[in-house]
Coordinates of C-alpha atoms and ligand atoms in Angstrom, one line a residue:
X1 CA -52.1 10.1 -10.0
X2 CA -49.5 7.5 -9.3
X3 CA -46.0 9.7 -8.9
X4 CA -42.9 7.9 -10.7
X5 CA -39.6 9.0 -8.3
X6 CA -36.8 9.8 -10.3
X7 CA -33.2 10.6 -9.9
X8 CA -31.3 13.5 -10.2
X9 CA -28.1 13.4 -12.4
X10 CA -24.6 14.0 -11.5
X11 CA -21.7 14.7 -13.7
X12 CA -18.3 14.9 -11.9
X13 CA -15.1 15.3 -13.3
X14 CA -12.1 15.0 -11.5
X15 CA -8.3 16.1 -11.6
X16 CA -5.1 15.7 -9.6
X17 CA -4.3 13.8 -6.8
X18 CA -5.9 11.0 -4.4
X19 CA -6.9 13.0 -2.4
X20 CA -9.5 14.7 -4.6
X21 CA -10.4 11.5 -6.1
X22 CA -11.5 10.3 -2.6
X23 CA -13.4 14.0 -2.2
X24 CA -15.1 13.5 -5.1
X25 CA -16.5 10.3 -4.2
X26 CA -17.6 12.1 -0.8
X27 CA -19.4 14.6 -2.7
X28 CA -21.8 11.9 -4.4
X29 CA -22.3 10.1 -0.9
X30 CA -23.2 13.9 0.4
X31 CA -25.4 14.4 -3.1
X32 CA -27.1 10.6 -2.9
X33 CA -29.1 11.9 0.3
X34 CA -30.5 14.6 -2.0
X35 CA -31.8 11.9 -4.3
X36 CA -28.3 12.9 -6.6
X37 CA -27.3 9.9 -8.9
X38 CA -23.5 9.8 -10.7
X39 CA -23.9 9.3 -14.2
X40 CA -21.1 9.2 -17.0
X41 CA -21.8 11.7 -19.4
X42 CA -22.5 15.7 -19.0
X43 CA -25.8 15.4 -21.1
X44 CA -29.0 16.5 -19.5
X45 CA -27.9 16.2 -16.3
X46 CA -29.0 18.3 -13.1
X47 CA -25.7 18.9 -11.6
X48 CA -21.8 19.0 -13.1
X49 CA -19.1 19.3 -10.8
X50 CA -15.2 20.4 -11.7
X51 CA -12.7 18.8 -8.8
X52 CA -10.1 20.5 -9.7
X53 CA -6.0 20.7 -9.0
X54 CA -4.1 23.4 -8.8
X55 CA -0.4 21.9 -8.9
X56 CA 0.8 22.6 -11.7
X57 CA 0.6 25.5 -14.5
X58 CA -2.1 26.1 -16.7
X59 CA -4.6 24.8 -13.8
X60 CA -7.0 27.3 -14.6
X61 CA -6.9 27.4 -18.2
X62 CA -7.8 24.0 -17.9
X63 CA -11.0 24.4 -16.0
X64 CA -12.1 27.4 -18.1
X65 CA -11.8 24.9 -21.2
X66 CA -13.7 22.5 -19.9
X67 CA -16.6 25.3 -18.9
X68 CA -16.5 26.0 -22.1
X69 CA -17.2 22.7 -23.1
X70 CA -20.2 21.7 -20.8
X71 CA -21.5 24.9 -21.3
X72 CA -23.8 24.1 -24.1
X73 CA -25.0 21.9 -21.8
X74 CA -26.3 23.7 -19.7
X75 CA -27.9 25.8 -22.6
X76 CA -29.1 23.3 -24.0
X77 CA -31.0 21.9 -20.8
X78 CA -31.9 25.3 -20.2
X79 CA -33.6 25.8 -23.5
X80 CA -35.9 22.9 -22.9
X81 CA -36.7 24.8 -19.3
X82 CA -34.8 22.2 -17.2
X83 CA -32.2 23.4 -14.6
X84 CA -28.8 22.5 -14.6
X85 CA -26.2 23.5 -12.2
X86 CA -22.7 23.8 -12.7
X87 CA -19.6 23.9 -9.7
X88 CA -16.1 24.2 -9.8
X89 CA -14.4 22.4 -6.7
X90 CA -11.1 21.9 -5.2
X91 CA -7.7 23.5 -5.5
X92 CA -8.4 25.5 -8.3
X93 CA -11.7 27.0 -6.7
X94 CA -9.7 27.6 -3.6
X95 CA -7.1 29.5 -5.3
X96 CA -9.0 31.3 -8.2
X97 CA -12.4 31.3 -6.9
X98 CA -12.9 35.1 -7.7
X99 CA -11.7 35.1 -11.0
X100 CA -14.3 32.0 -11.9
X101 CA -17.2 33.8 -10.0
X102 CA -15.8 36.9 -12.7
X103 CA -15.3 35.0 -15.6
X104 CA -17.6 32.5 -15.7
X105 CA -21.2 33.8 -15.0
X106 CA -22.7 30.5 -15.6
X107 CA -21.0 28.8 -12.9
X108 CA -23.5 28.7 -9.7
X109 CA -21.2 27.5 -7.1
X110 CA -17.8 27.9 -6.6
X111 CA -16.0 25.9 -2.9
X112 CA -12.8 24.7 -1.5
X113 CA -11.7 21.5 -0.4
X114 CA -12.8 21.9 2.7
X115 CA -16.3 22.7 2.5
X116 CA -17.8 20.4 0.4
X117 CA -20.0 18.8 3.3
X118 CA -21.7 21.8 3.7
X119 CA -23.3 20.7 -0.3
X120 CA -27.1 20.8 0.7
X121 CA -26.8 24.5 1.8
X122 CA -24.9 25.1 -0.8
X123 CA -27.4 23.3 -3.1
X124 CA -30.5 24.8 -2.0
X125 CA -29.0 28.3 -2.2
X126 CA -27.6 27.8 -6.2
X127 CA -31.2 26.1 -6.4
X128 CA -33.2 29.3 -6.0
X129 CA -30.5 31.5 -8.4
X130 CA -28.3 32.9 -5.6
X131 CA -24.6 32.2 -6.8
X132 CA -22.5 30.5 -4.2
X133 CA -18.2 31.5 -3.3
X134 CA -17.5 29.4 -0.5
X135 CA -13.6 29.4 0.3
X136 CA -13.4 29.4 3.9
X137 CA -11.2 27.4 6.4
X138 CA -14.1 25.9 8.9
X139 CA -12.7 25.6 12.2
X140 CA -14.8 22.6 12.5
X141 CA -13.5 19.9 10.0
X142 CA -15.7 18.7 7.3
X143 CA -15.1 15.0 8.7
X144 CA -17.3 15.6 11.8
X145 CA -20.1 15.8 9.3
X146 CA -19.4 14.0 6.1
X147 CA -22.1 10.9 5.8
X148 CA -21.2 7.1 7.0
X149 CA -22.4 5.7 3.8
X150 CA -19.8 4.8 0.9
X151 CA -20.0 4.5 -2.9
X152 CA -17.4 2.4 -2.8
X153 CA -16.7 0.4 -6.7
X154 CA -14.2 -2.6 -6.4
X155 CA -12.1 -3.9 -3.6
X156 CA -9.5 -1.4 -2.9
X157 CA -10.5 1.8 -1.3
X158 CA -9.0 5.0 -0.3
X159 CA -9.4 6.1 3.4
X160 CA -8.3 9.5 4.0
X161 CA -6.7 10.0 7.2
X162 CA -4.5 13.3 7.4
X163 CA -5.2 16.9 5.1
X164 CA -3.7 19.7 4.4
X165 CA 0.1 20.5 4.9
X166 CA 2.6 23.0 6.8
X167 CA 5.3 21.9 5.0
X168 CA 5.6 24.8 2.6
X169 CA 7.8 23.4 0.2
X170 CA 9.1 26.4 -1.6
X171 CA 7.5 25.1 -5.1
X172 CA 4.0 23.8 -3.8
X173 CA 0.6 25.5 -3.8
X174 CA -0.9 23.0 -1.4
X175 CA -0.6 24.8 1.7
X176 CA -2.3 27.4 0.7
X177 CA -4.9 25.3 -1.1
X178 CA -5.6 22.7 1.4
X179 CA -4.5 24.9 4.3
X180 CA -3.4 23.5 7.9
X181 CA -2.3 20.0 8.5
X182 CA -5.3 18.0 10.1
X183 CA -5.0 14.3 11.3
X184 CA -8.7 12.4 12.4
X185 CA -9.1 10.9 15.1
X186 CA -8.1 7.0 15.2
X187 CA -11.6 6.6 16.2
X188 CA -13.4 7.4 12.9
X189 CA -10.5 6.1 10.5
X190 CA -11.0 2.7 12.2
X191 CA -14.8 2.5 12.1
X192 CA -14.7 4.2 8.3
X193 CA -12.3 1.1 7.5
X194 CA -15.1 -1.4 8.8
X195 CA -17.7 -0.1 7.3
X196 CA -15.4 -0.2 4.1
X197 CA -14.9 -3.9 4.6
X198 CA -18.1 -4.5 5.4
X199 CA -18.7 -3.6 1.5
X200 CA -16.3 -6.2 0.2
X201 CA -13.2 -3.8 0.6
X202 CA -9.5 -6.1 0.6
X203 CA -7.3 -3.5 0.3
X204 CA -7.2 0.2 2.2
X205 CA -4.8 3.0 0.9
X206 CA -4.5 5.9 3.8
X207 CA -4.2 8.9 2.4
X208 CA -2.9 12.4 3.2
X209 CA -1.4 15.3 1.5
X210 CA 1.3 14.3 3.9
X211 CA 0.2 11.3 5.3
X212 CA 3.1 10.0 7.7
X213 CA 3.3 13.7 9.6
X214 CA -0.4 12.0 11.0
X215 CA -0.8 12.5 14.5
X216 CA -4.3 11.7 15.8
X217 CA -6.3 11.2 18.7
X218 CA -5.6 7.5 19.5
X219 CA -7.9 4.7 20.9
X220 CA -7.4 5.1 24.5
X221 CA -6.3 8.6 25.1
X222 CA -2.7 10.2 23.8
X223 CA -1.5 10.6 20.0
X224 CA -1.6 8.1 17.8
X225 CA 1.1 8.0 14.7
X226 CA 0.8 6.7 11.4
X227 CA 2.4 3.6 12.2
X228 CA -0.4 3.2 15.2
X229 CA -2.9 3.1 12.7
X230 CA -1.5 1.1 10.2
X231 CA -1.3 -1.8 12.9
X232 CA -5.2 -1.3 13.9
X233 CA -6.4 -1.3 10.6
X234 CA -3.9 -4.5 9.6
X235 CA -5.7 -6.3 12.6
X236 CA -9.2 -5.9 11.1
X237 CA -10.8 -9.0 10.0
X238 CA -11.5 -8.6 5.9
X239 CA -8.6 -6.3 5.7
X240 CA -6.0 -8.2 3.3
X241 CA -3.6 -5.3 2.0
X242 CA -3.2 -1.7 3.4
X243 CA -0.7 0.7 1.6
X244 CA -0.1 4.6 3.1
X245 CA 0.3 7.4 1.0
X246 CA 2.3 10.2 0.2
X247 CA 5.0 10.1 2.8
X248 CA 7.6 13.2 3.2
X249 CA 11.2 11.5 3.6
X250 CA 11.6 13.6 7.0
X251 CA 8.6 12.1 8.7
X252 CA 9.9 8.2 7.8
X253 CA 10.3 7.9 11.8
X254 CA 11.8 4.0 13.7
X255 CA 8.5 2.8 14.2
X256 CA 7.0 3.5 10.9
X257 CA 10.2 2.2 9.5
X258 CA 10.1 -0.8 12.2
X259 CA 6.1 -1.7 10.6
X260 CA 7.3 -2.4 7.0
X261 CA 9.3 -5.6 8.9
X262 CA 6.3 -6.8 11.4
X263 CA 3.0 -6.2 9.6
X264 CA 2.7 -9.0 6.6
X265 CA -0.7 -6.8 5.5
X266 CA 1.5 -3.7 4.2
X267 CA 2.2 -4.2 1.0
X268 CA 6.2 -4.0 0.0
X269 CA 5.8 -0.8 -1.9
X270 CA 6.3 2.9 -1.2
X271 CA 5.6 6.2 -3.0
X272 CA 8.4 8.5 -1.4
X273 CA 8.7 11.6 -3.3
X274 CA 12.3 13.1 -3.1
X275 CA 12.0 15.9 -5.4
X276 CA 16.0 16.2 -6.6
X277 CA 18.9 14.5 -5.8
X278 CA 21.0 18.0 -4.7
X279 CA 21.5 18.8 -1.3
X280 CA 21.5 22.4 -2.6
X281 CA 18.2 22.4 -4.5
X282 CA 16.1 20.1 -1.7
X283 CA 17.8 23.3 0.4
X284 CA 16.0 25.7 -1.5
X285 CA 13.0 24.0 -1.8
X286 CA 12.8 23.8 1.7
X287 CA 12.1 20.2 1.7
X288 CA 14.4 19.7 5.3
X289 CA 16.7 16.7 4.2
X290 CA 19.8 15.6 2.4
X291 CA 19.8 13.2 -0.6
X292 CA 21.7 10.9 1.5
X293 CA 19.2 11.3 4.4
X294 CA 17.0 9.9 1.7
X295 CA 19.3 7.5 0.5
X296 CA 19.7 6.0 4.2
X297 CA 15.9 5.5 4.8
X298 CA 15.8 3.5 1.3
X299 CA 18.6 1.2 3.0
X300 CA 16.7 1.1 6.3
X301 CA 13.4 0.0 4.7
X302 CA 15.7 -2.7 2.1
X303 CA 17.4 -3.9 5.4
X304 CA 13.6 -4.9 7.9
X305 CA 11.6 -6.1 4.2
X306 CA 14.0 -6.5 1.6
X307 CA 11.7 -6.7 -1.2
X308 CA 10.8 -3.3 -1.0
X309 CA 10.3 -1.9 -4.2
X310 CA 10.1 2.2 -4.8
X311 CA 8.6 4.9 -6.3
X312 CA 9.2 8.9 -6.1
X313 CA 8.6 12.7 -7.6
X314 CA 11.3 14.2 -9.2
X315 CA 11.0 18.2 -10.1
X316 CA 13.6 18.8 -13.0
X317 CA 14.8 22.5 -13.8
X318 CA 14.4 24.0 -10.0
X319 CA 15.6 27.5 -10.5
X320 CA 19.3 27.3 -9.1
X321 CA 19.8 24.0 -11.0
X322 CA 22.9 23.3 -12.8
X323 CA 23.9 20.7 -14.8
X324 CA 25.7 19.4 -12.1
X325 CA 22.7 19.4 -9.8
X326 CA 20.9 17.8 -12.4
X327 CA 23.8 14.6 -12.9
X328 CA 23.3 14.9 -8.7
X329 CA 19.6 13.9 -9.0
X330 CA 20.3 11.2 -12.2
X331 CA 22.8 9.8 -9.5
X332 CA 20.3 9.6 -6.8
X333 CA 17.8 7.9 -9.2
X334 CA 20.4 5.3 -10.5
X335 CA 21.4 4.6 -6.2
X336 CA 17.6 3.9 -5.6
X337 CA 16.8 2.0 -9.0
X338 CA 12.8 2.8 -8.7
X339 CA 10.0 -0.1 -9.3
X340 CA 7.9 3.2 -11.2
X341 CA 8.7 7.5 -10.6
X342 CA 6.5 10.5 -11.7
X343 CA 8.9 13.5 -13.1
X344 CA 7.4 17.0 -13.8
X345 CA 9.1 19.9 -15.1
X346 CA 9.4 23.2 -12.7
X347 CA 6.2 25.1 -13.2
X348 CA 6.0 28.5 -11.1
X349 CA 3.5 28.8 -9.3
X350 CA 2.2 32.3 -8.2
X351 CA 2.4 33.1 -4.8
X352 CA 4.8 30.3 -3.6
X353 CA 8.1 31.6 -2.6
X354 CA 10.3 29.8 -5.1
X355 CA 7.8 32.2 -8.1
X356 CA 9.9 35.3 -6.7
X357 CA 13.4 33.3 -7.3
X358 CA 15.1 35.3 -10.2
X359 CA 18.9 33.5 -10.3
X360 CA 19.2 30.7 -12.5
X361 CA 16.2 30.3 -13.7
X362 CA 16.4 27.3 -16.0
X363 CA 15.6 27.6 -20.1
X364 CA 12.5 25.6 -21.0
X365 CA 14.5 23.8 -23.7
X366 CA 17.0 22.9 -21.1
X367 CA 14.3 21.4 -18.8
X368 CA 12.6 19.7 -21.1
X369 CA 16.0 17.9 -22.3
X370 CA 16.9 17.1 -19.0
X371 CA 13.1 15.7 -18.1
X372 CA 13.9 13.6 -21.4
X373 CA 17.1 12.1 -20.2
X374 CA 15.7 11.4 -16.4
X375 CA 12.1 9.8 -17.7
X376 CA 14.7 7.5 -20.2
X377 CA 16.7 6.5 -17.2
X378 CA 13.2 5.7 -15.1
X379 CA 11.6 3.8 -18.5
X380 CA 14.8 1.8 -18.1
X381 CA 14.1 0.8 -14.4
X382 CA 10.6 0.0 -14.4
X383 CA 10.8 -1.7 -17.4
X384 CA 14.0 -4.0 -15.8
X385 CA 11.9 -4.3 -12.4
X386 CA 8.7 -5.3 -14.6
X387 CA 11.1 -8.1 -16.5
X388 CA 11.9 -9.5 -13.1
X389 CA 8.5 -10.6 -12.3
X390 CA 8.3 -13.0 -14.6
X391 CA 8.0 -16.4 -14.2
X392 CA 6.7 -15.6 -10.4
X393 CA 3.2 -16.3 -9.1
X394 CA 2.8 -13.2 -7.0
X395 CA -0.8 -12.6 -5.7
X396 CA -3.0 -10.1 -7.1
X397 CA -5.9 -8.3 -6.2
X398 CA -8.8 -8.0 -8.8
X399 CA -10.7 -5.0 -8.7
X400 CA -11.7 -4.2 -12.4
X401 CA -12.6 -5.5 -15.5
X402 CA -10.2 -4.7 -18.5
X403 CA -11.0 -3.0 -21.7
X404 CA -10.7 -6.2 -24.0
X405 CA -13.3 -8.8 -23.6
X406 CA -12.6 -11.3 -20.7
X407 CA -10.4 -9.4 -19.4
X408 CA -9.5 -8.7 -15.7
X409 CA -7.1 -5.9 -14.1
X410 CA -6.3 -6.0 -10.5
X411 CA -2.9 -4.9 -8.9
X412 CA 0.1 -6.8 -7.4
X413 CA 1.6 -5.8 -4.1
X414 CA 3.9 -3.7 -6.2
X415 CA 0.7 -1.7 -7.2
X416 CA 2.1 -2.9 -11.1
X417 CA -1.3 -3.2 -13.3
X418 CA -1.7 -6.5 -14.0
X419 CA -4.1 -8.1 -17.0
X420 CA -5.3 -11.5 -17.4
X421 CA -8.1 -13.3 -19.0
X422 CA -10.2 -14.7 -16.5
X423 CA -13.9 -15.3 -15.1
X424 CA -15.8 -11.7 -13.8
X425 CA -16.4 -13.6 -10.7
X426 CA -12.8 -13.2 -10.0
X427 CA -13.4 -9.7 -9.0
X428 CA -13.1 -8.6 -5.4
X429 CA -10.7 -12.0 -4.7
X430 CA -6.9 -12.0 -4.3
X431 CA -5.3 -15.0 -6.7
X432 CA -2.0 -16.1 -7.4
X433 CA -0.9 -15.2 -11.3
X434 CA 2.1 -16.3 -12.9
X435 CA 3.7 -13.3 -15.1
X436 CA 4.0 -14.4 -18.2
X437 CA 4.7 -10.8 -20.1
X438 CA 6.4 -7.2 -18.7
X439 CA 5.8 -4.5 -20.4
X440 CA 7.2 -0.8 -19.6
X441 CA 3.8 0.3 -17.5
X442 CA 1.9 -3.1 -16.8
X443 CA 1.9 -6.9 -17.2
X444 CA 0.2 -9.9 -18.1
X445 CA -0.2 -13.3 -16.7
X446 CA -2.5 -16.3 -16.4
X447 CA -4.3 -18.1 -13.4
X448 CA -3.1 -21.2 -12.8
X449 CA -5.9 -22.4 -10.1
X450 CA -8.6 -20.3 -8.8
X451 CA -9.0 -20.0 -4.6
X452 CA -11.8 -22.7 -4.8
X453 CA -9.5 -25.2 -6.3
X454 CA -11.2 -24.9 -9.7
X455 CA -9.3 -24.4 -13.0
X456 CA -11.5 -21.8 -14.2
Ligands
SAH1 N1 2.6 15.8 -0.7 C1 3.4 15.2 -1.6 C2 3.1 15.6 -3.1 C3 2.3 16.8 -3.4 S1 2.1 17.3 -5.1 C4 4.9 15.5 -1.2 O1 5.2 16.0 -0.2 O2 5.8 15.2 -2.0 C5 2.6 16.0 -6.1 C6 3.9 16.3 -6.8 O3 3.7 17.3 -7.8 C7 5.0 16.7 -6.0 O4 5.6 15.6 -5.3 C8 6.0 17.4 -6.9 O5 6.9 16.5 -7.5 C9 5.0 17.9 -8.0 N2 4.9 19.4 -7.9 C10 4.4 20.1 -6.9 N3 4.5 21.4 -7.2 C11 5.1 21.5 -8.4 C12 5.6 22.6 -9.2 N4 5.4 23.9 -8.8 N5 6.2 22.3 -10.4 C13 6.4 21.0 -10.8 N6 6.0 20.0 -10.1 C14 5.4 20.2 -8.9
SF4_2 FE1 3.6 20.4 -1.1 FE2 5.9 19.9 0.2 FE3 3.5 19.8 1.5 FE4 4.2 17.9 -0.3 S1 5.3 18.4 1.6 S2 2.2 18.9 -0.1 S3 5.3 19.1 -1.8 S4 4.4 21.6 0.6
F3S3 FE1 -3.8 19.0 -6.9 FE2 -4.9 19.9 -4.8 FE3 -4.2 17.4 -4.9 S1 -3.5 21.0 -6.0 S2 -2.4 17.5 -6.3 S3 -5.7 18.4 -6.1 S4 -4.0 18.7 -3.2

């Protein structure tokens, strides 16, 4: 009897940063050699996995309502006498893997960040009903063994190059999640960034937790630093944009500095997260630099590519924080005038050191007003930055269809979402656009001449 082959489904859901968005695309390279195919929806599928984050509060809560949710699932598959595994990754597992195991019976694996690539054990215990906990610190890092092949969907990619952090910012769980700073080798980044372009890839983002601290084993011997890297990838044929992210203000060093001036390829845009514009608060957060250290490396990027264009995290109502702290960190935001900035309300975070700070601890209505004023402040910038871009032709990078018919989205070298009506063929192709609308978080525009000379 002829034997049809069929796939096994996989439902992943994922939270939080990059970072986990690039692990979770791992995960279903890792789970395509075990015949593992991603699918959209939870229903009747053979494996869910949870990437989870852990940054802010109510992390947990979150993942036990979404349990709850796929559970019937499960049940439901269950009832019919399939199987159906469920697995909570990520920060969340790392931090709270216990209390899942406890509280959550159904679950059949629970694992860390830094695990992940050890899946098909994993899978082939959960498989034969032994629940797995797995939320160890390998000495040998999961990139030695993590597969060459790429899902890769559109033309920009993310490439991580750097985990973990020893930063210990006073607020952050991230350190204890991710655990110890780790850099790759410049060996693998560069042949995972081929490989990349060999599947139509223009644009590579390098990611860390921390990404410019990166200090690899270089091509020829010695430590390679970010900027090393960003120059080796920039000189690889098929590579059209390459973007680095998140940076910590202290680690902005000359030469990475010196690149934004020399290397056309990096885009003139960078996520630089600050945190709060008073000396004293960046103090006790432990973040190891002035607002005006801050301020100078803005000036020093404006001064070697002056159209450098920003964006930041903010943390608003830091225990210590006055209202003068606060009008210190409005004052910092006006001095920089951002293209885009993420703000987030102090959430305490058990186990960091700032959770055991018990002096001026700010109200929640006092945070949330002060949040208010800062996000109305940002609103105002992004949406003045957005206004200035049109009327330009600036060239964008397709990599999606948009949600109305005809419609593309694809990216300026501002990393502004930009929509236009346009051919599907476009897709994967950088083209000039001329802005013809700004709005607060996107704009439009419309192709004036396509790369092959045609007019549509
Ligand atoms: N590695 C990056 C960002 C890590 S987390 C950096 O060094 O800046 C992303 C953002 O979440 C942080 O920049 C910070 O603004 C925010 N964040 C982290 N912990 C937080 C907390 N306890 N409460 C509120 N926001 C937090
Ligand atoms: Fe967290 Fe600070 Fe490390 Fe960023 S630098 S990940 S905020 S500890
Ligand atoms: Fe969240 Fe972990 Fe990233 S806590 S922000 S998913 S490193």
């Amino acid at each position: 009897m002829e034997q049809t082959h069929k796939h096994k489904k996989l439902y992943i859901k994922t939270w939080g940063c990059q970072m986990n968005v690039y692990d979770s695309n791992r995960m279903v390279d890792i789970l395509s050699a075990l015949g593992y195919k991603q699918v959209n929806s939870p229903e009747d599928v053979d494996m869910i996995i949870l990437n989870t984050c852990h940054i802010r509060e109510k992390a947990i809560e979150k993942v036990f309502s979404e349990l709850g949710r796929l559970r019937p699932y499960k049940q439901a598959k269950e009832s019919k006498g399939g199987k159906m595994l469920i697995a909570v990754a990520g920060c969340v597992a790392q931090a709270e893997g216990d209390i899942i195991m406890k509280r959550a019976p159904y679950v059949d694996m629970v694992f860390g960040p830094q695990v992940y690539h050890q899946l098909p054990e994993m899978v082939l215990k959960a498989s034969s009903d032994e629940r797995v906990i797995n939320t160890e610190f390998p000495t040998i890092s999961k990139f030695d063994s993590l597969p060459d092949e790429h899902t890769i969907e559109g033309a920009s990619a993310y490439l991580s190059i750097q985990e973990g952090c020893d930063n210990f910012c006073t607020f952050c769980v991230v350190p204890y999640t991710r655990g110890a700073e780790y850099s790759r080798s410049a060996r693998e980044i560069i042949d995972e960034a081929h490989r990349l372009v060999d599947q139509g890839v223009l644009e590579i983002i390098l990611l860390g937790q921390n990404v410019n601290t990166y200090h690899g084993a270089g091509l020829n011997g010695g430590t390679w630093k970010l900027a090393n890297i960003i120059r080796a990838i920039s000189e690889i044929d098929g590579v059209e944009r390459v973007r680095y992210s998140t940076s910590h203000p202290r680690d902005m060093s000359d030469d990475l500095i010196a690149v934004h001036g020399e290397i056309e390829k990096l885009q003139p845009f960078l996520h630089l997260p600050v945190q709060s514009g008073s000396d004293k608060i960046l103090e006790s957060m432990n973040r190891k630099h002035t607002a005006d250290h801050y301020r100078e490396i803005i000036a020093r990027l404006r001064k070697v590519c002056p159209d450098m264009a920003f964006s930041s995290d903010y943390i608003i109502g830091f225990p210590g924080e006055t209202e003068e702290d606060f009008e210190a960190t409005m004052q910092l935001a006006r001095d920089v005038n951002y293209a885009s900035c993420y703000s987030f309300k102090y959430s305490s975070r058990p186990g960091t050191p700032a959770a055991n700070l018990k002096e001026g601890i700010v109200p929640d209505h006092i945070a949330s007003e002060r949040l208010a004023r800062f996000q109305a402040l940002i609103n105002e910038q992004q949406t003045a930055f957005n206004q200035t871009c049109i009327g330009r032709t600036p060239p964008i990078l397709f990599d999606r269809k948009g949600k109305k018919p005809d419609q593309l989205s694809g990216r300026s070298p501002y990393f502004q979402s930009v929509y236009v009506q346009g051919n599907e063929r476009l897709i994967g192709h950088i083209i000039p656009v001329k802005i013809t609308q700004a709005f607060d978080n996107s704009l439009t525009g419309e192709i004036e001449i396509y790369e092959d000379g045609s007019k549509d």
